[in-house]
Short mmCIF file of C-alpha atoms in Angstrom, two decimals:
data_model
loop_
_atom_site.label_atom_id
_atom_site.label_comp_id
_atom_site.label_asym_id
_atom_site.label_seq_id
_atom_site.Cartn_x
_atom_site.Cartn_y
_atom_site.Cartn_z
CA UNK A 27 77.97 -1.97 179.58
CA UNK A 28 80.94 -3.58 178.85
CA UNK A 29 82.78 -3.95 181.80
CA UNK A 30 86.48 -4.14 181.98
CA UNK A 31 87.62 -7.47 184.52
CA UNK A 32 86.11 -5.16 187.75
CA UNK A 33 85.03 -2.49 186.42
CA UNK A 34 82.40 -1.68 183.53
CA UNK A 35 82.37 0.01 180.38
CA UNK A 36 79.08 0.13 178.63
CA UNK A 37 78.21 -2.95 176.53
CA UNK A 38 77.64 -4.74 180.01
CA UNK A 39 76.82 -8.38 179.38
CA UNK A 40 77.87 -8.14 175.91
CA UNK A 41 81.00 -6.63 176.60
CA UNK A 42 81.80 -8.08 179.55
CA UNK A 43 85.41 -8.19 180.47
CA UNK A 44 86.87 -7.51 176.83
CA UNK A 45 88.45 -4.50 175.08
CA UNK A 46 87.40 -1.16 176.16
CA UNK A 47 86.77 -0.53 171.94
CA UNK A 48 83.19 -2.24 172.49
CA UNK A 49 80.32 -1.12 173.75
CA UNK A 50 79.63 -0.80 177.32
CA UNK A 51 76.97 -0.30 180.21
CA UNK A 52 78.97 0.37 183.10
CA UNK A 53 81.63 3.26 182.03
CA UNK A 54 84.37 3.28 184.54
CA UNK A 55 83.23 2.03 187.63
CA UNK A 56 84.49 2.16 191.41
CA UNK A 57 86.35 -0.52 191.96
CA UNK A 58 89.03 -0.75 189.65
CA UNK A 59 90.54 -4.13 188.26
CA UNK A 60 92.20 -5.87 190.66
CA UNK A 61 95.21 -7.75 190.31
CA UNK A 62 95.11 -11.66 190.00
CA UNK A 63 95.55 -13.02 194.02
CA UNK A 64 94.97 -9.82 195.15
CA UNK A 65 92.57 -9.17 198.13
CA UNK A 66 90.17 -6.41 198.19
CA UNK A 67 86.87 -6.38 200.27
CA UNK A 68 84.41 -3.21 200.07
CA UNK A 69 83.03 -4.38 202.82
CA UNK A 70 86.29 -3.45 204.86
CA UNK A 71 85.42 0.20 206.98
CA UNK A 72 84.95 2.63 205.31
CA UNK A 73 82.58 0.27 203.57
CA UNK A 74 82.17 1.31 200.09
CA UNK A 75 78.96 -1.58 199.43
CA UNK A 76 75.99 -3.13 201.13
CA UNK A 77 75.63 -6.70 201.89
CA UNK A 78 72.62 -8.59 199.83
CA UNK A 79 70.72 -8.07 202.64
CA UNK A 80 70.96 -4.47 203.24
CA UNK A 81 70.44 -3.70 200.01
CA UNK A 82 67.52 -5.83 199.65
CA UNK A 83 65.72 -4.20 202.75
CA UNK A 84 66.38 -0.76 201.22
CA UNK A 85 64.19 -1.71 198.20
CA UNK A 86 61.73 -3.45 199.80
CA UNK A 87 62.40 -7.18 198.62
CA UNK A 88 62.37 -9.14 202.10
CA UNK A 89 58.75 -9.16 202.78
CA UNK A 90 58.30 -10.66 199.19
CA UNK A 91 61.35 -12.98 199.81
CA UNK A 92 59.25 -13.48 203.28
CA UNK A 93 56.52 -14.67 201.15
CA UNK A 94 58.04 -17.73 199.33
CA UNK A 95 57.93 -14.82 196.36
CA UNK A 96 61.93 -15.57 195.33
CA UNK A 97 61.45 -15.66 191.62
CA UNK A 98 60.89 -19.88 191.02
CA UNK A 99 59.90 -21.19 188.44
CA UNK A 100 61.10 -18.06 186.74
CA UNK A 101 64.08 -17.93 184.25
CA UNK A 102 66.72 -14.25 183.99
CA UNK A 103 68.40 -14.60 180.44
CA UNK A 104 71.68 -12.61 179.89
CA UNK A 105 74.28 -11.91 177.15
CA UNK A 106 77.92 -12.19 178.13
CA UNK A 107 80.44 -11.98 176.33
CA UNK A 108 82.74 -15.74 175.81
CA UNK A 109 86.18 -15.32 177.99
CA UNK A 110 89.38 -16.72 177.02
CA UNK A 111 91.58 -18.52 180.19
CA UNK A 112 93.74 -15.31 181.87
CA UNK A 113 95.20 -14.90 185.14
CA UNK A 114 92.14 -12.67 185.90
CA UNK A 115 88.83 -14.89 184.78
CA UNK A 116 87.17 -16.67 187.25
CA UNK A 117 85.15 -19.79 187.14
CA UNK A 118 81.29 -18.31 187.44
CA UNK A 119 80.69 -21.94 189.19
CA UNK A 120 83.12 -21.17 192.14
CA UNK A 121 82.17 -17.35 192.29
CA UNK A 122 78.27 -17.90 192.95
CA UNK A 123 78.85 -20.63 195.75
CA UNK A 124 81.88 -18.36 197.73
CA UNK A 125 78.79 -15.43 196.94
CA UNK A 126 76.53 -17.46 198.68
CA UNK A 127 78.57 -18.72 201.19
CA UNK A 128 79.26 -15.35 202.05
CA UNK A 129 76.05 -14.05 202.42
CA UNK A 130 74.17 -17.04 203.00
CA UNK A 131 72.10 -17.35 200.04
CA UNK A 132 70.72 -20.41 198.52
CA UNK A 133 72.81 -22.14 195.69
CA UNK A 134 71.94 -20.36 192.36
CA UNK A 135 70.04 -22.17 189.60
CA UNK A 136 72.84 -21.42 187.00
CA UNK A 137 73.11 -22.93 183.30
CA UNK A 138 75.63 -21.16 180.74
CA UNK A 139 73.77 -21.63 176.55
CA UNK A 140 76.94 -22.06 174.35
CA UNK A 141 75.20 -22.51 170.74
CA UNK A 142 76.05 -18.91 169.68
CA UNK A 143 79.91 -18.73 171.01
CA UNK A 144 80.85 -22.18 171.01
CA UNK A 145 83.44 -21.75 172.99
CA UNK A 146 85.61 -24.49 175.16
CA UNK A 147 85.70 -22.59 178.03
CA UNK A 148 81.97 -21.95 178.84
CA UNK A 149 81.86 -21.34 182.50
CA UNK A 150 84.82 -19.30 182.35
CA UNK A 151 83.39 -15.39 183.91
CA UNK A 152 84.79 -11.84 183.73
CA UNK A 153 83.38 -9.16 185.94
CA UNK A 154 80.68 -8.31 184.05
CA UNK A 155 78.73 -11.65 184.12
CA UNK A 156 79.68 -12.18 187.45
CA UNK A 157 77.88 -8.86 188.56
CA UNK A 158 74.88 -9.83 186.27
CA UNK A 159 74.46 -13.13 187.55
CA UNK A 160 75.11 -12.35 191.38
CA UNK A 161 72.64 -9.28 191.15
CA UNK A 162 69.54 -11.23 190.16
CA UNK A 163 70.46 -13.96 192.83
CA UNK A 164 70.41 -11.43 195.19
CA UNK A 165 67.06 -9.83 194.30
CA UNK A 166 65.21 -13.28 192.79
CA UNK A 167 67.24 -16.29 194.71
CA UNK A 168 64.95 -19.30 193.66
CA UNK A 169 65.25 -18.03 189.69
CA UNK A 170 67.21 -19.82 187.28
CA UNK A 171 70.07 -17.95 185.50
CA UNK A 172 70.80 -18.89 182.29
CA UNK A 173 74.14 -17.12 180.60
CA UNK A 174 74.19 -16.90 177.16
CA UNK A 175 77.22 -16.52 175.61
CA UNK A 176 78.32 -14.90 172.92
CA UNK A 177 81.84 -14.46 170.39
CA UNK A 178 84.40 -11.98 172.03
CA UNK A 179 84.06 -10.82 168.03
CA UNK A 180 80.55 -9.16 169.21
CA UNK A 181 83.11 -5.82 170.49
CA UNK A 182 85.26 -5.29 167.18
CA UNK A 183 82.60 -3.25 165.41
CA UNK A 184 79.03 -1.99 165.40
CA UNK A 185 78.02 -4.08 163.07
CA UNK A 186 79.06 -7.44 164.91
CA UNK A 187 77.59 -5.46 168.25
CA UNK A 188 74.38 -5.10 166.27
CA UNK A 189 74.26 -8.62 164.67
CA UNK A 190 75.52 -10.85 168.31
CA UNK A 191 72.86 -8.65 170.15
CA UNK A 192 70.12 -9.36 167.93
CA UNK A 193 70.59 -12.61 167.79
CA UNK A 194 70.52 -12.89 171.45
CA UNK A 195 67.34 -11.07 171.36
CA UNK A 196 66.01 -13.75 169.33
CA UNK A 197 67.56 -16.94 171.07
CA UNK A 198 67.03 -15.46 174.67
CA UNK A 199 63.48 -15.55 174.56
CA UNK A 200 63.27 -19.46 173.93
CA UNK A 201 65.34 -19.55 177.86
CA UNK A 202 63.28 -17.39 179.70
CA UNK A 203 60.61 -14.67 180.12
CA UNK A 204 62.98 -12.09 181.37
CA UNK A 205 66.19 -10.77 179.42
CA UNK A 206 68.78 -8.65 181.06
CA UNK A 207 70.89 -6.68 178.86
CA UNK A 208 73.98 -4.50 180.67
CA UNK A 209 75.62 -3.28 177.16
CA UNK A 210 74.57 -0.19 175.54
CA UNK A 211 76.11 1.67 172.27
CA UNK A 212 75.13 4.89 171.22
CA UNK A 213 72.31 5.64 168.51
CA UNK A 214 74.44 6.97 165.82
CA UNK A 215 77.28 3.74 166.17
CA UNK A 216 74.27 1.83 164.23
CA UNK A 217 72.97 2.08 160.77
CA UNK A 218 69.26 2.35 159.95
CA UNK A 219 69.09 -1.60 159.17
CA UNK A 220 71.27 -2.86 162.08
CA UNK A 221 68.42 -0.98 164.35
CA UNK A 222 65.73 -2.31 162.25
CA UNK A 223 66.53 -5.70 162.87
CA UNK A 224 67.28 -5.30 166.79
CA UNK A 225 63.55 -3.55 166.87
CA UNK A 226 62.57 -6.65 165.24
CA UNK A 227 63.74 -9.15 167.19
CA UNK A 228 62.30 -7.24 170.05
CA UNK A 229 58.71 -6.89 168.89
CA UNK A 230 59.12 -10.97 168.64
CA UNK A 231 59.92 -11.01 172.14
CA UNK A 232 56.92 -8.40 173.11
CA UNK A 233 54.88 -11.02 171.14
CA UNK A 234 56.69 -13.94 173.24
CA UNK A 235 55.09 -12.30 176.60
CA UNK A 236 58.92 -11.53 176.76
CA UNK A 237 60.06 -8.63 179.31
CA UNK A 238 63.36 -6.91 178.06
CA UNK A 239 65.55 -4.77 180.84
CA UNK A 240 68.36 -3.02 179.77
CA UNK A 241 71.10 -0.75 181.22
CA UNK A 242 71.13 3.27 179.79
CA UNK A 243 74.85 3.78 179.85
CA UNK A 244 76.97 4.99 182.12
CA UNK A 245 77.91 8.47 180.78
CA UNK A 246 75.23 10.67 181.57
CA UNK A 247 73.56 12.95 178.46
CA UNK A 248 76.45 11.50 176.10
CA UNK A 249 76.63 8.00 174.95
CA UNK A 250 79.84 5.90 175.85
CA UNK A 251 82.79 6.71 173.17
CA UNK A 252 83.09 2.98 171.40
CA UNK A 253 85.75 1.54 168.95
CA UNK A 254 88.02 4.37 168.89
CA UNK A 255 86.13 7.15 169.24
CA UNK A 256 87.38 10.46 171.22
CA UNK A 257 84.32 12.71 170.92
CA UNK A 258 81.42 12.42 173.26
CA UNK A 259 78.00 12.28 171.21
CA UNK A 260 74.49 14.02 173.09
CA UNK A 261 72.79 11.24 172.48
CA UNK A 262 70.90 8.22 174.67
CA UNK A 263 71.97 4.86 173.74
CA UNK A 264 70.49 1.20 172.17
CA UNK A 265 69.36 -1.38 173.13
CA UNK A 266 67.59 0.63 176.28
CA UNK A 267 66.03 3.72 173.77
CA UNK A 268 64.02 1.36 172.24
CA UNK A 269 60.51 1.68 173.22
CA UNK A 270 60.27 -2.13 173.46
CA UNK A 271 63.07 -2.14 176.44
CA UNK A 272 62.35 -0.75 179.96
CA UNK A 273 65.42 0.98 180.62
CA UNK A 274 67.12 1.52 183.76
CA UNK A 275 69.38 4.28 184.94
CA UNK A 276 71.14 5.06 188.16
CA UNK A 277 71.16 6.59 191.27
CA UNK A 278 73.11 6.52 194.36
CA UNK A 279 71.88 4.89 197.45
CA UNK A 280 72.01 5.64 201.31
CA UNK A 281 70.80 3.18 203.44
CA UNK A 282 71.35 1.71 207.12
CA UNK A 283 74.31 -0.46 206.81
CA UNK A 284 73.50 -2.12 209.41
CA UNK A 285 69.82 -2.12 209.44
CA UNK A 286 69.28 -1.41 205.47
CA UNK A 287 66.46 1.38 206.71
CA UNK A 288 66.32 3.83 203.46
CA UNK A 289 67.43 7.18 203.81
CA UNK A 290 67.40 8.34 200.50
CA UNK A 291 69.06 8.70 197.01
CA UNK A 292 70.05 10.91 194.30
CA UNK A 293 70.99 10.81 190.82
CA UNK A 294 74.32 9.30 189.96
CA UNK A 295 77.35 11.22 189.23
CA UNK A 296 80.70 11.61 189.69
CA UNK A 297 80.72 14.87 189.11
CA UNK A 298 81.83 17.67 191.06
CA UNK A 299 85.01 15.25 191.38
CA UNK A 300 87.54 15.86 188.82
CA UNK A 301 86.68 12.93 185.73
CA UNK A 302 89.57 10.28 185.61
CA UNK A 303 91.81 10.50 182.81
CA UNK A 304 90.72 8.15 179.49
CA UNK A 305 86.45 8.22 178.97
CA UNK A 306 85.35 10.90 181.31
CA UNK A 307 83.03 11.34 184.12
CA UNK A 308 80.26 8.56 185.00
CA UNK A 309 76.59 9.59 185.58
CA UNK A 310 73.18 7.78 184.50
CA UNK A 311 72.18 7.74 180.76
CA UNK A 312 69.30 9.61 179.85
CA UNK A 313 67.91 11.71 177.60
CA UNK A 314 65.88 11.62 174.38
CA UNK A 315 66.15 9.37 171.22
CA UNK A 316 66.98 10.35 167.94
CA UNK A 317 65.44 7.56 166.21
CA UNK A 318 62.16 6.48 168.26
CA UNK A 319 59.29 8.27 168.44
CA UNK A 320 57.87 9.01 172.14
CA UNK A 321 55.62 5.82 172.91
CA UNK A 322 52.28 6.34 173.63
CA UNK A 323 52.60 5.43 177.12
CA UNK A 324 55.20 8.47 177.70
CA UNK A 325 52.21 10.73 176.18
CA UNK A 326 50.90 13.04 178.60
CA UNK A 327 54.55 12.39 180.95
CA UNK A 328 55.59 15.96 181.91
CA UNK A 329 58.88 16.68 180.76
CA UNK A 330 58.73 13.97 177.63
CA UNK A 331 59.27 15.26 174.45
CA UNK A 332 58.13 14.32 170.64
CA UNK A 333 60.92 11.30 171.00
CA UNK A 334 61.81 8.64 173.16
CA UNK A 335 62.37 9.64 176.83
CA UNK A 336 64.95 7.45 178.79
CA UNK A 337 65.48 5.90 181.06
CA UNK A 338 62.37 4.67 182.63
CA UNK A 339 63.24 3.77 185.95
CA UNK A 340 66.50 3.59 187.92
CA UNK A 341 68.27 1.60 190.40
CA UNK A 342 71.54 1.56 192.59
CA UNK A 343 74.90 2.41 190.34
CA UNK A 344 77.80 4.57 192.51
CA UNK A 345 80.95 3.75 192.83
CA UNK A 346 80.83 3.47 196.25
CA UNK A 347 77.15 2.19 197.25
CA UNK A 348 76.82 -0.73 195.43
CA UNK A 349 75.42 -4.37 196.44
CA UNK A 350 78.27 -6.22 197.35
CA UNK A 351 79.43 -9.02 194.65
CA UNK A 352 81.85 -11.57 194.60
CA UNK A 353 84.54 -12.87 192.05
CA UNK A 354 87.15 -15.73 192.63
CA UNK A 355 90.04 -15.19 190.42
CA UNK A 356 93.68 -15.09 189.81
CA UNK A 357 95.97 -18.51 190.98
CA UNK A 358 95.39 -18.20 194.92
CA UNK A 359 91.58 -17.97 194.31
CA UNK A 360 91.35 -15.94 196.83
CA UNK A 361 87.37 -13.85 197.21
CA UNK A 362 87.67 -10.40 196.08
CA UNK A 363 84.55 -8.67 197.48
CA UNK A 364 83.87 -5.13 195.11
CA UNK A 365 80.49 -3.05 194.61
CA UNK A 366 78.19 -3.94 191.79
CA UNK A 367 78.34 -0.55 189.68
CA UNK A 368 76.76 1.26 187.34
CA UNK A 369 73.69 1.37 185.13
CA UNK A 370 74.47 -2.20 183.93
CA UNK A 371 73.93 -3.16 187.67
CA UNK A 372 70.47 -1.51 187.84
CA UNK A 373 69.37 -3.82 184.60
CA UNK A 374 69.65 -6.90 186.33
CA UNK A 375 68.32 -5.70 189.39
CA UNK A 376 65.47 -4.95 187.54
CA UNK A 377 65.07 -8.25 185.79
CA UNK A 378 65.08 -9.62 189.44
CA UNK A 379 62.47 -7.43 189.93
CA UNK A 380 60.43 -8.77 187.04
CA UNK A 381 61.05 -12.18 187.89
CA UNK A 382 59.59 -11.58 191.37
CA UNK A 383 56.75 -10.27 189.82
CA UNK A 384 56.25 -13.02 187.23
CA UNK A 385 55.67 -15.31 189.66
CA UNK A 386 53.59 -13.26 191.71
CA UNK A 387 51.79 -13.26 188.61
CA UNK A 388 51.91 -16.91 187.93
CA UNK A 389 52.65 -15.74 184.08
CA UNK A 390 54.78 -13.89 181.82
CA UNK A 391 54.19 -10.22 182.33
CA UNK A 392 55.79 -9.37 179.21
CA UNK A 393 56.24 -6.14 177.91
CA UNK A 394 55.77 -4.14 180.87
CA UNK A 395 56.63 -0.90 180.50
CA UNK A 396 52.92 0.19 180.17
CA UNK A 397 52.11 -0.85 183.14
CA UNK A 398 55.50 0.83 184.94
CA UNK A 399 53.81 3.75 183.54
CA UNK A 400 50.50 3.41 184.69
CA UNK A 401 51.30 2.68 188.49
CA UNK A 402 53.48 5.67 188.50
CA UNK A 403 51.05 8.04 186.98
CA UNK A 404 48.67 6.31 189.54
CA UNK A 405 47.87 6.42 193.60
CA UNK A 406 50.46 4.51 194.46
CA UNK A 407 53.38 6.37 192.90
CA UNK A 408 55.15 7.62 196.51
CA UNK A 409 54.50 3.97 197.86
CA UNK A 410 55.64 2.02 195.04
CA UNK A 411 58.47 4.07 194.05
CA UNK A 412 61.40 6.46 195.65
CA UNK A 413 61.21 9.71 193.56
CA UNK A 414 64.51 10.97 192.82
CA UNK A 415 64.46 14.58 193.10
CA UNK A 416 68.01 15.84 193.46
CA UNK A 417 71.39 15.57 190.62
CA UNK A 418 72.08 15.70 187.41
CA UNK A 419 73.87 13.72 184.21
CA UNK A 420 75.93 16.14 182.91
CA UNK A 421 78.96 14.46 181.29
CA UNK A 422 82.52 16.02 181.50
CA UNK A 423 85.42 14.79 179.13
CA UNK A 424 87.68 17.64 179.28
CA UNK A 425 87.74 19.74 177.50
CA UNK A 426 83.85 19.38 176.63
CA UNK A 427 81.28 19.33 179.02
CA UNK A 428 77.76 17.93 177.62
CA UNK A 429 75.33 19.68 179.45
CA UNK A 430 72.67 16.96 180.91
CA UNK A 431 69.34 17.28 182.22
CA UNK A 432 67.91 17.57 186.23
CA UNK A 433 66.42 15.23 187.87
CA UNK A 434 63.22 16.54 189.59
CA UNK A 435 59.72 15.22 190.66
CA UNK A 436 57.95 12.62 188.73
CA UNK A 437 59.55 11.61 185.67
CA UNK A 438 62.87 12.74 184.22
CA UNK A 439 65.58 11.84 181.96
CA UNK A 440 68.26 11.04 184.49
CA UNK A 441 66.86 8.14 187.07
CA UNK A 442 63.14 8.07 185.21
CA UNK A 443 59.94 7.33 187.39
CA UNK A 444 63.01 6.73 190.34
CA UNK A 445 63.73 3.39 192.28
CA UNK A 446 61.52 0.53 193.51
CA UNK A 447 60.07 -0.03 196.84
CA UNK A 448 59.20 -3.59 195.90
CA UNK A 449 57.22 -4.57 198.28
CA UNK A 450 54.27 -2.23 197.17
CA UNK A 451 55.64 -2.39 193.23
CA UNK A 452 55.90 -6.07 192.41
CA UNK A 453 52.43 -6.46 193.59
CA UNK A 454 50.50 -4.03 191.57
CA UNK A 455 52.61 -5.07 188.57
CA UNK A 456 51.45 -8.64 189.10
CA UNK A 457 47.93 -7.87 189.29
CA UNK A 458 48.35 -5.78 185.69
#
């Protein structure tokens, strides 16, 4: 998504921090922007996040972590969008080490790729990358992180959206073997071409033993409204309705906060609330394609239909249960702890997740939605993933309401197979 300073919109690394005219992931998110030396802590009772280490033990990740399984040797890749010095950007450098500080986490393996932006500020961060970057720490602490960055031009139209992401498709699988893409735009934003040449550059990657995650939007059964537009669209959104892409929606978690026991979850949604003024209510993207065709491993999937079902699987995105992460702006640099929100939290959460798995593996899984597939139409579907059952994305802009779908056992097109209990999934992945 593209996230706006603390919050999200939809293009999320792509549109990180710019102009809410771009795309977006992460559509209006919990914690709103704060103001530059402003203290805010989520943390703070009533707690509206989890610490890294809650969080972690309600997906299953510490027995993994317990393992020497942290993600070394592995490499996340993400798109973020090139920030300009403002009261409110932070220096990515300064936020990881007061993240791990906090929460005692190793120093992160971070490098920033500037060939595509060329910008003089490189390790300059708006909210966006810095919940992209601290969320795969979190999950995969030994990985590398490498930010690519791209032109702020990449949110002033569809087609420079279309042509930036593609070519970060293409240059992100020379960094690493797993990509984590927060933005999203909505099918019909894109001509027939543009989404051509992003399938393209993903079937390289797929041959590259490349795994792509990406977020499914942030505004339930409608895509987020983009450069202008005032009229919500039924309609699931790029780069995560590609078949290539595993896409991840979002669900809202309750967990120990002291212990990080799960309890349970349900699909995310603002809704009953009243929707803020501006884009609308927030709720996980899903839905069906109107460009792909259903893959062959959604054949058979009850509830799929004769196009692309998404999203896939699902992870963490409310407003007020998200991992906590960490940003160090404005002139008194002082920490300003906020929840990680929103489907363009659940990508890289996922990537983690891959990156766990990869060197489980001891190799590039790849393209791994196959496999996703297979465990969950398997045995071990109840142990190796948290079936969300209960919710909706329905998506309210007043004065229209686009009617979204249920979530419900097994697949659906709201939180998809559900969320990981890693410690059973990352395994059987590995071994596939």
């Amino acid at each position: 998504m593209i996230k706006l300073l603390l919050g999200a919109v939809t293009v999320a690394g792509l549109i990180a921090a710019c102009s809410g005219r771009g795309p977006a992931a992460d559509s209006g998110h919990a914690a709103k922007p704060a103001k530059a030396g402003s203290s805010f802590n989520c943390l703070v009772p009533p707690a509206t996040c989890y610490t890294p280490r809650v969080f972690r033990t309600a997906y299953g990740i510490p027995p993994l972590l317990e393992r020497g399984i942290d993600g070394r040797g592995q490499t996340v890749v993400m798109p973020e969008v090139a920030q300009q010095p403002t009261p409110d950007a932070s220096d990515i450098r300064q936020d990881m080490a007061r993240f791990d500080s906090l929460f005692g986490l190793p120093p992160a393996r971070l490098r920033v790729v500037n060939s595509l932006a060329g910008t003089g500020s490189p390790w300059l961060a708006g909210g966006e990358e810095v919940e992209d970057a601290e969320m795969v720490h979190a999950v995969a602490p030994g990985a590398t992180i490498s930010i690519v960055l791209v032109k702020q031009s990449a949110v002033s139209s569809p087609a420079d959206f279309a042509a930036a992401l593609t070519a970060f498709l293409r240059l992100g699988a020379t960094h690493g073997g797993v990509l984590s893409i927060s933005a999203t735009i909505g099918e019909h934003y894109l001509t027939p071409a543009e989404v051509a040449r992003m399938d393209a550059a993903l079937r390289a990657d797929r041959d590259h033993h490349v795994t792509v995650v990406a977020a499914s939007g942030d505004k339930g059964a409608a895509s987020d409204l983009h450069f202008g537009s005032t009229t919500p669209v039924k309609e699931i959104s790029l780069p995560a309705s590609d078949p290539l892409v595993l896409a991840a929606g979002g669900t809202s978690l309750t967990a120990g906060r002291a212990t990080g026991a799960y309890i349970g979850e349900t699909a995310w949604n603002t809704l009953p609330a009243p929707p803020p003024g501006g884009d609308g209510s927030s709720a996980s993207g899903g839905g069906f394609s109107h460009v792909f065709a259903r893959p062959g491993y959604q054949d058979g999937v009850p509830g799929a239909e004769a196009t692309r079902g998404v999203p896939d699987v699902a992870g963490d995105a409310a407003f007020d249960t998200g991992m906590a992460v960490v940003s160090v702006g404005g002139s008194t640099g002082q920490a300003i702890v906020r929840p990680a929100t929103g489907t363009s939290a659940a990508a890289p959460f996922w990537a983690g997740l891959v990156a766990l798995a990869d060197q489980l593996a001891h190799r590039h899984l790849g393209f791994i939605n196959p496999a996703i597939y297979r465990v969950a139409r398997g045995p071990h579907y109840h142990a190796a993933f948290h079936d969300i059952t209960t919710g909706d994305n329905t998506f309210v802009l007043r004065p229209t309401t686009i009617t979204g779908y249920p979530a419900g056992p097994g697949w659906d097109p709201v939180t998809g197979w559900g969320t990981p209990d890693a410690r059973v999934l990352v395994p059987l992945l590995a071994r596939r």
